[in-house]
Amino acid sequence: MGRLFVVSLEGKIYSCKHCRTHLALSEDIVSKSFHCRHGKAYLFNKVVNVSVGVHEERMMMTGMHTVADIFCVGCGSIVGWRYETAHEKLQKYKEGKSVLERFKVSGPDGSNYWITPEAHVGGSDADDA
Amino acid sequence: MGGIEESERPLKRVKVPSGGSDSLSANLSLTEPREPASGFSLRDSMAWSPSSQGDKDAIGSKGIIKRPEFIKIITRALYSLGYSKSGDQLQKESGIPLHSTVVDLFRQQVVEGKWDESVDTLHRIGLSDEYIVKSASFMILEQKFLELLKKEKIKDALSTLRNEIVPLSINVSRVHELAAYIIFPSSSAVGGPSSQDAAGSKSQSAILEKLQKLFPAAIMIPEKRLEQLVEQALDVQRDACAYHNTFDSELSLYSDHHCGTNHIPSQTLQVLQAHCDEVWFLQFSHNGKYLASSSKDRSAIIWEVKDDGEVSLKHKLTGHQREVSIVSWSPDDQQLLTCGVEESIRRWDVNSGECLHIYEKAGVGLISCGWFPGGKGVFSGMTDKSICLWDLDGRELESWKGQRTLKISDIAITDDGKRIMTMCRENAILLLDREAKCEKLIKENQMITSFSLSKDNKYLLVNLFNQEIHLWRLGGDPDVVSRYRGHKRTRFLIRSCFGGLEQAFIASGSEDSKVYVWHRDTPEPLFALPGHSGAVNCVSWSPTNPHMLASGSDDYTIRIWGLDQVKLKNRDNQKNGINHHSKGKT
């Protein structure tokens, strides 16, 4: 596996549920109203210790976007996605930002999130309200 | 000085037809008296006349080498090497005398100490530059003056000074000095009587050498001219060699020197399997005789590099409770430091393999280590963001607090101990000047994963998060001079290093299991060497053998890379023709 290169964060940290690698800070949350297959997801300004997958065009709830899945460097599990480009002007604010699925991360207080039956089955994405 | 020239002998010249052509006046044989009337002797003009015949006297494939000049410098070289008979013979056979008769006479008179005659002859040589004539006369007369002084013929010396030296009106300050010697004859510059007289002939030839430097080269062929030309040719070849990686002692005159990429290690010579887990770090000792490697298996190994290049295990160092992330050789290569991740530093004796000391700090984990120049102390970076300097016994000497990164932290110190380099925040390296107590920052726009300092402390090789390697030139204002790409890095800490002759090459590990090698001047890799079956975490180039490279990998092994012997042999077989390299570096 090699010697993992990981960055350590300070503050209120969201970390990978499986291997506890630091992923993002609470202060970098842009919006908490995002959705994914597994329920809630948060949009973050900056996410660390992730490797980026292949870019692909995906139809999200708010339109066509170019996104790439992001994976935790510690254990390789998928933790969310990153917006590379948004095709509609209104969605441009998302470019460069990343979404972490709430189900995949442990919150700053160590809390976890479990999939509820009311989880949004329709799709991923959401607007900023 | 080899071969003080020809003694007195009549020079009978027989002109041998050059190039075997009959069109030349074949039977030009001449003998003539030695003392021609003026300037260039008759013989000289005869020696030069064939040049008017055109290309018979231009030799070499391009026809730009003048035959008489070529032969003269060869003759000169023969004399310098001590083969005066051969020198004489060459002059006879070629019909090209080394010097004109007048010059020969002049040289002889100087050697024999016949100062007045030599000054006369000097004027007959026909030098156009007045200044040279005057300077040469000055030198000769100065010698005459000093000799007279020594023989205590003060009056004669004085008259020489007044009537012969002063009218030259050059080098007035020296004239004053000479005048002073009359009053203070024991002045040390004149030299004790014993030293001068005993080395009588030596001082004459010393004068000749000094005079030689004054004369234009065409009149008196400078000594060692041929050697100089050959050295220039070797310099040109060496400079034109784009990937030069051989010692000067291996340059040969037989064929043009051209390393190509054949002199860069590119073939696995040995696979070392002794670690039970991933190899995370390795480094050759300063003298190139040892290699130390550290592993996730919590051990470090000292390997011995034999003279024939074979690497064998010497000691396995166990004791750490955590993975060993880094090793550091003491300046004298007698001791080794190993650092357990966020744990402690251990100091080991290289010969016995014993652990000599453990450095720890309560409540804090140590993450990097290095030797203080001189081997008198050990410094380390810690999880609480400070850097600590201990003496060998573990007493804390100095400590710096401040902004450092927590988990993975490279640290380096310059050879004079004055500057410490450490990671600082994610994108920057801090250059801490211990004496001036000031700090400089090297800022990147990307996260820095690791860095290493060049041997001459002038460059810093910085590995970035986005798979680029930047070469920073340190100095007043550090700036990036080169960028290298090609290797892969997405998750791990991959290291790179300097190496090769004069550290002209860069090598790096990569997550695609290959070892990448660049020349410092090119951003594209020269080689991507396959062989490992796991990510290559670290590389180290032998500081004493530019043809030996080591790499450590996640496949638990270390590979030793060397020259591709097959390629080398093929190249040598092709080199028998004359190579004309008309272009320079590619």
Coordinates of N, CA and C in Angstrom, one line a residue, chain A residues 1-10 22 46 48-51 72-76, chain B residues 278 280 325 341 385 406-408 426 447-449 465 489-493 495 537 554:
Chain A
M1 N 0.8 -1.2 0.0 CA 0.0 0.0 0.0 C 0.8 1.3 0.0
G2 N 2.0 1.2 0.4 CA 2.9 2.4 0.4 C 2.6 3.2 1.6
R3 N 3.4 4.2 1.7 CA 3.2 5.1 2.8 C 2.2 6.2 2.4
L4 N 1.0 6.1 3.0 CA 0.0 7.1 2.6 C 0.4 8.5 2.8
F5 N 0.1 9.3 1.9 CA 0.3 10.7 2.1 C -1.1 11.3 2.5
V6 N -1.2 11.7 3.8 CA -2.5 12.2 4.3 C -2.2 13.6 4.9
V7 N -3.2 14.4 4.7 CA -3.2 15.7 5.3 C -4.0 15.7 6.6
S8 N -3.5 16.4 7.6 CA -4.3 16.4 8.9 C -5.0 17.7 9.0
L9 N -6.3 17.7 9.4 CA -7.0 18.9 9.5 C -7.2 19.3 11.0
E10 N -7.5 20.5 11.2 CA -7.7 20.9 12.6 C -9.1 21.6 12.7
H22 N -9.1 12.0 7.7 CA -9.7 13.3 7.6 C -10.1 13.7 6.2
K46 N -14.0 22.6 0.2 CA -12.7 22.0 0.0 C -12.7 20.6 0.7
V48 N -10.1 17.1 1.4 CA -8.7 16.6 1.3 C -8.7 15.1 1.4
N49 N -7.5 14.6 1.0 CA -7.2 13.1 1.2 C -8.2 12.3 0.3
V50 N -8.5 12.8 -0.8 CA -9.3 12.0 -1.8 C -8.6 11.9 -3.1
S51 N -8.8 10.8 -3.8 CA -8.3 10.7 -5.1 C -9.5 10.8 -6.0
C72 N -11.7 7.9 -0.9 CA -10.9 8.1 0.2 C -9.5 7.5 0.0
V73 N -8.4 8.2 0.2 CA -7.1 7.6 -0.1 C -6.7 6.5 0.9
G74 N -7.4 6.6 2.1 CA -7.0 5.6 3.1 C -7.5 4.2 2.8
C75 N -8.8 4.1 2.4 CA -9.4 2.8 2.2 C -9.9 2.6 0.8
G76 N -10.0 3.7 0.0 CA -10.4 3.6 -1.4 C -11.9 3.6 -1.5
Chain B
E278 N 6.4 -3.6 3.1 CA 6.7 -2.6 2.1 C 8.0 -1.8 2.5
W280 N 9.9 1.5 2.6 CA 9.4 2.9 2.5 C 10.5 3.9 2.2
S325 N 10.1 5.1 9.1 CA 9.8 5.9 7.9 C 11.0 6.5 7.2
V341 N 7.5 5.9 13.0 CA 6.5 6.9 12.7 C 5.8 7.3 14.0
K385 N 4.5 19.9 16.2 CA 4.9 21.0 15.3 C 6.2 21.6 15.7
L406 N 1.7 18.3 10.7 CA 1.7 17.2 11.7 C 2.2 15.9 11.3
K407 N 1.6 15.3 10.3 CA 1.8 13.9 10.1 C 3.1 13.6 9.3
I408 N 3.3 14.1 8.2 CA 4.4 13.7 7.4 C 5.3 14.9 7.2
E426 N 0.8 23.4 4.2 CA 0.7 22.4 3.2 C 1.5 22.7 2.0
M447 N 0.0 21.2 -2.9 CA 0.5 20.6 -1.7 C 1.8 19.9 -2.0
I448 N 2.7 20.0 -1.0 CA 4.1 19.4 -1.2 C 4.0 18.1 -0.4
T449 N 4.5 17.1 -1.0 CA 4.5 15.8 -0.3 C 5.9 15.5 0.3
F465 N 1.8 17.3 -5.0 CA 0.6 16.5 -5.0 C 0.1 16.2 -6.3
R489 N 1.5 9.6 -9.1 CA 1.3 9.7 -7.7 C -0.1 10.2 -7.4
T490 N -0.9 9.3 -6.7 CA -2.2 9.8 -6.4 C -2.5 9.6 -4.9
R491 N -1.9 8.6 -4.2 CA -2.3 8.4 -2.8 C -1.1 8.4 -1.9
F492 N 0.1 8.0 -2.4 CA 1.2 7.7 -1.5 C 2.2 8.8 -1.5
L493 N 3.1 8.6 -0.5 CA 4.3 9.5 -0.4 C 5.4 8.9 -1.3
R495 N 9.1 9.4 -3.2 CA 10.2 10.2 -3.1 C 11.0 10.3 -4.3
N537 N 8.4 3.4 -3.8 CA 8.3 4.5 -2.8 C 9.4 5.4 -2.8
D554 N 6.7 -1.3 -2.7 CA 5.7 -2.0 -1.9 C 5.7 -3.5 -2.1

